[in-house]
Coordinates of C-alpha atoms in Angstrom, one line a residue:
F7 CA -0.8 7.6 6.0
I8 CA 2.4 9.7 5.6
D9 CA 2.1 12.6 3.4
I10 CA 5.0 12.2 0.9
G11 CA 3.6 13.9 -2.1
Q12 CA 2.5 12.0 -5.1
G13 CA 3.0 8.3 -3.9
D14 CA 2.1 6.1 -1.2
S15 CA 3.6 5.3 2.3
A16 CA 1.6 4.4 5.6
L17 CA 2.9 3.2 8.9
I18 CA 1.1 0.6 11.2
Q19 CA 1.8 0.3 14.7
S20 CA 0.4 -2.9 16.3
P21 CA -1.0 -3.1 19.9
S22 CA 2.3 -5.0 20.9
G23 CA 4.6 -2.4 19.3
K24 CA 5.5 -3.9 16.1
V25 CA 6.1 -1.5 13.3
I26 CA 5.0 -2.1 9.6
L27 CA 6.0 0.3 6.6
I28 CA 3.9 0.1 3.5
D29 CA 5.6 1.6 0.8
S30 CA 7.9 4.3 1.2
G31 CA 7.1 7.1 -1.5
P32 CA 9.1 8.6 -4.2
S33 CA 12.6 9.2 -3.7
K34 CA 12.3 13.1 -3.4
S35 CA 10.0 12.6 -0.3
W36 CA 13.0 11.0 1.6
Q37 CA 13.1 14.0 4.1
A38 CA 9.5 13.9 4.7
L39 CA 9.4 10.1 5.4
K40 CA 12.5 9.9 7.3
T41 CA 11.6 12.9 9.6
Y42 CA 8.3 11.4 10.4
L43 CA 9.7 8.1 11.2
I44 CA 12.3 9.7 13.7
E45 CA 9.5 12.0 15.2
L46 CA 7.8 8.8 16.1
K47 CA 10.9 7.4 17.5
V48 CA 11.0 4.5 15.0
Q49 CA 14.4 2.8 15.0
T50 CA 13.2 -0.7 13.8
I51 CA 10.8 -1.7 11.1
D52 CA 9.6 -5.3 12.0
L53 CA 8.0 -5.6 8.3
M54 CA 8.4 -3.5 5.1
I55 CA 5.8 -4.1 2.5
N56 CA 6.5 -3.2 -1.0
T57 CA 3.2 -3.3 -2.5
H58 CA 4.5 -3.1 -6.2
P59 CA 7.6 -2.1 -8.1
H60 CA 6.8 1.6 -9.2
S61 CA 9.1 4.5 -8.1
D62 CA 6.2 6.5 -6.4
H63 CA 6.0 3.4 -4.0
I64 CA 9.2 2.0 -3.3
G65 CA 11.6 5.1 -4.1
N66 CA 12.8 5.3 -0.6
A67 CA 13.1 1.6 0.1
S68 CA 16.7 1.0 -0.2
K69 CA 17.2 4.2 2.0
V70 CA 15.0 2.9 4.6
I71 CA 16.8 -0.6 4.6
D72 CA 20.2 1.2 4.8
Q73 CA 19.3 3.6 7.8
F74 CA 16.7 1.8 9.7
T75 CA 16.7 -1.7 11.2
V76 CA 14.5 -3.8 8.9
K77 CA 13.8 -7.2 10.1
A78 CA 11.7 -8.4 7.0
V79 CA 10.4 -7.5 3.6
L80 CA 7.4 -8.4 1.9
D81 CA 7.4 -8.1 -2.0
S82 CA 4.9 -8.9 -4.6
G83 CA 7.6 -10.9 -6.7
F84 CA 6.5 -9.0 -9.9
T85 CA 9.8 -7.8 -11.2
H86 CA 10.2 -4.6 -13.2
P87 CA 13.3 -2.9 -14.4
I88 CA 13.7 0.3 -12.8
R89 CA 16.4 1.7 -10.5
A90 CA 14.6 1.9 -7.4
Y91 CA 13.8 -2.0 -7.6
R92 CA 17.2 -2.9 -8.4
N93 CA 18.4 -0.7 -5.3
L94 CA 16.0 -2.4 -3.1
L95 CA 17.0 -6.0 -4.1
E96 CA 20.6 -4.8 -3.6
S97 CA 20.1 -3.5 -0.1
V98 CA 18.0 -6.5 0.9
K99 CA 21.1 -8.6 -0.1
D100 CA 23.7 -6.3 1.4
K101 CA 22.0 -6.2 4.8
K102 CA 21.0 -9.7 4.5
V103 CA 17.2 -8.7 5.1
P104 CA 14.8 -11.9 4.8
L105 CA 12.7 -11.3 1.6
R106 CA 9.4 -13.0 1.4
L107 CA 6.5 -13.1 -1.2
G108 CA 3.2 -11.6 -0.5
R109 CA 0.6 -14.2 -1.8
K110 CA -3.1 -14.6 -1.5
G111 CA -3.9 -16.8 1.7
R112 CA -1.0 -15.9 3.8
N113 CA -1.8 -14.5 7.2
I114 CA 0.8 -12.5 9.4
D115 CA 0.3 -12.2 13.2
I116 CA 1.6 -8.6 13.9
G117 CA 0.9 -8.9 17.7
G118 CA -1.6 -8.1 20.3
G119 CA -4.5 -9.8 18.3
A120 CA -3.8 -7.8 15.2
S121 CA -3.3 -9.6 11.9
I122 CA -2.6 -9.1 8.1
Q123 CA -4.5 -11.1 5.8
I124 CA -3.1 -11.0 2.3
L125 CA -5.5 -11.1 -0.5
A126 CA -3.6 -10.6 -3.6
P127 CA -1.5 -11.3 -5.7
E128 CA -2.0 -14.9 -6.5
D129 CA -0.6 -17.2 -9.4
P130 CA -0.6 -16.8 -12.3
F131 CA -0.1 -13.2 -12.2
I132 CA -2.3 -10.8 -14.3
R133 CA -1.0 -10.0 -17.5
N134 CA -1.5 -7.6 -20.6
S135 CA -3.6 -5.2 -18.2
R136 CA -3.3 -1.6 -18.5
S137 CA -0.3 -1.8 -15.9
D138 CA 0.7 -5.1 -15.0
P139 CA 3.0 -4.2 -11.8
N140 CA -0.1 -2.4 -10.5
S141 CA -2.4 -5.1 -11.3
N142 CA -0.2 -7.4 -9.3
S143 CA 0.0 -5.1 -6.2
I144 CA -0.1 -6.8 -2.7
V145 CA -3.5 -6.2 -1.5
F146 CA -4.2 -7.0 2.3
R147 CA -6.4 -6.4 5.2
V148 CA -5.4 -5.5 8.6
I149 CA -7.8 -6.8 11.1
Y150 CA -7.9 -5.7 15.0
K151 CA -10.8 -6.9 17.1
N152 CA -14.0 -5.9 15.4
Q153 CA -12.5 -3.4 12.9
S154 CA -10.6 -3.8 9.7
A155 CA -8.6 -1.6 7.2
L156 CA -8.0 -2.7 3.3
F157 CA -4.8 -1.7 1.6
T158 CA -4.8 -1.9 -2.1
G159 CA -1.6 -0.6 -3.4
D160 CA -2.2 0.4 -7.1
A161 CA -4.5 -2.3 -7.8
E162 CA -6.9 -1.7 -10.8
E163 CA -10.0 -3.1 -12.4
E164 CA -8.4 -6.6 -13.3
T165 CA -7.3 -7.1 -9.5
E166 CA -11.1 -5.9 -8.3
M167 CA -12.7 -8.5 -10.3
R168 CA -10.3 -11.4 -9.0
L169 CA -10.8 -10.1 -5.4
L170 CA -14.5 -10.0 -5.8
A171 CA -14.7 -13.9 -6.3
Q172 CA -14.1 -13.7 -2.5
A173 CA -15.9 -10.6 -1.6
Q174 CA -16.6 -11.6 2.0
H175 CA -13.0 -10.8 2.6
L176 CA -13.0 -7.4 1.3
R177 CA -15.4 -5.6 4.0
A178 CA -13.4 -3.0 5.8
D179 CA -14.1 0.1 7.8
L180 CA -11.1 2.1 6.4
L181 CA -10.0 1.9 2.6
K182 CA -6.6 2.9 1.3
V183 CA -8.0 4.0 -2.0
A184 CA -6.2 2.3 -4.7
H185 CA -3.9 4.1 -7.2
H186 CA -4.1 7.4 -5.6
G187 CA -8.0 7.8 -6.3
S188 CA -7.2 6.8 -10.2
K189 CA -10.5 6.5 -12.2
H190 CA -8.9 3.0 -13.3
A191 CA -9.8 1.4 -9.8
S192 CA -12.5 1.8 -7.2
G193 CA -15.3 0.3 -9.2
R194 CA -19.0 0.0 -8.2
K195 CA -19.1 -3.6 -7.3
F196 CA -15.8 -3.4 -5.5
L197 CA -16.8 -0.5 -3.4
D198 CA -20.2 -2.1 -2.6
A199 CA -18.3 -5.0 -1.3
V200 CA -15.9 -2.9 0.8
K201 CA -18.4 -0.6 2.3
P202 CA -15.8 1.7 3.8
K203 CA -16.7 4.4 6.5
H204 CA -13.4 6.3 5.8
A205 CA -11.2 6.3 2.4
V206 CA -7.7 7.5 2.4
V207 CA -6.5 8.8 -0.9
S208 CA -2.7 9.7 -1.0
C209 CA -1.7 12.1 -3.7
S210 CA -0.1 15.7 -4.0
N211 CA -1.7 18.5 -4.7
T212 CA 0.1 19.4 -7.9
N213 CA 0.0 16.0 -9.4
R214 CA -0.6 16.0 -13.2
Y215 CA -2.9 13.1 -13.3
G216 CA -5.8 14.8 -12.0
H217 CA -5.9 12.4 -8.7
P218 CA -8.4 11.8 -7.1
A219 CA -10.6 11.5 -10.1
P220 CA -13.8 13.2 -9.7
E221 CA -15.6 10.1 -10.4
T222 CA -13.8 8.2 -7.7
V223 CA -14.5 10.7 -5.2
A224 CA -18.3 10.5 -6.3
A225 CA -18.3 6.9 -6.1
L226 CA -16.7 6.8 -2.4
K227 CA -19.4 9.2 -1.5
R228 CA -22.4 7.1 -3.0
V229 CA -21.3 4.3 -0.6
T230 CA -21.2 7.0 2.2
A231 CA -17.5 6.8 2.7
K232 CA -15.8 9.9 4.2
P233 CA -13.0 10.8 1.7
W234 CA -9.6 11.9 3.2
V235 CA -7.0 13.2 0.9
T236 CA -3.4 13.6 2.1
A237 CA -3.1 16.6 -0.4
E238 CA -5.7 18.5 1.4
V239 CA -5.1 17.6 5.0
G240 CA -1.5 16.3 5.3
S241 CA -0.8 13.0 7.0
I242 CA -3.7 11.2 8.6
I243 CA -3.7 8.9 11.6
A244 CA -6.6 6.4 12.0

């Protein structure tokens, strides 16, 4: 989980050496993201997952495609009229990168016995929510041997209600807390289904939203999850 300030970016390295980048943070964090990837000697990204089209998640997506070898992009397909999303689509087209849609039920083998199980979004999209781009985030679980991690983008209450229809797929040792620890996510029933041991919140220490919300931190502690906040500890390696 890369400390890129108020936004999200995480990197998965599979047992067979595949590299998956989940979101790329806000544009002002480009140097931090680029430095982190270079320090890990990342040259090729096998899969870039853009959970949803908000600039704090895809602000550097086009730069990543332009400056690294990206083999495929996974997108929610929920379009949103912001410059970062337009830039992303233009870079995908210019570099001829395969663009795929993340949809519930899809499984992706990432090598060495590890896999990605996509849980959301599904058709029809959630509409008229507090934030439709957030509510239709790509949500997925990474599974390896007897452990799993759940990545939630900025999913909110409506997304969680849909996910709870198949609550057996939510159990995870590690939770990437939705929406930077916002009070609009991480509901009681959802956390009871996930039962995480560890919970990562990606945010800055100067954010104006009050992330992570005190009620979210309390909810995580109620299910005995250990909260880890990038604003407090920097980048986090699990």
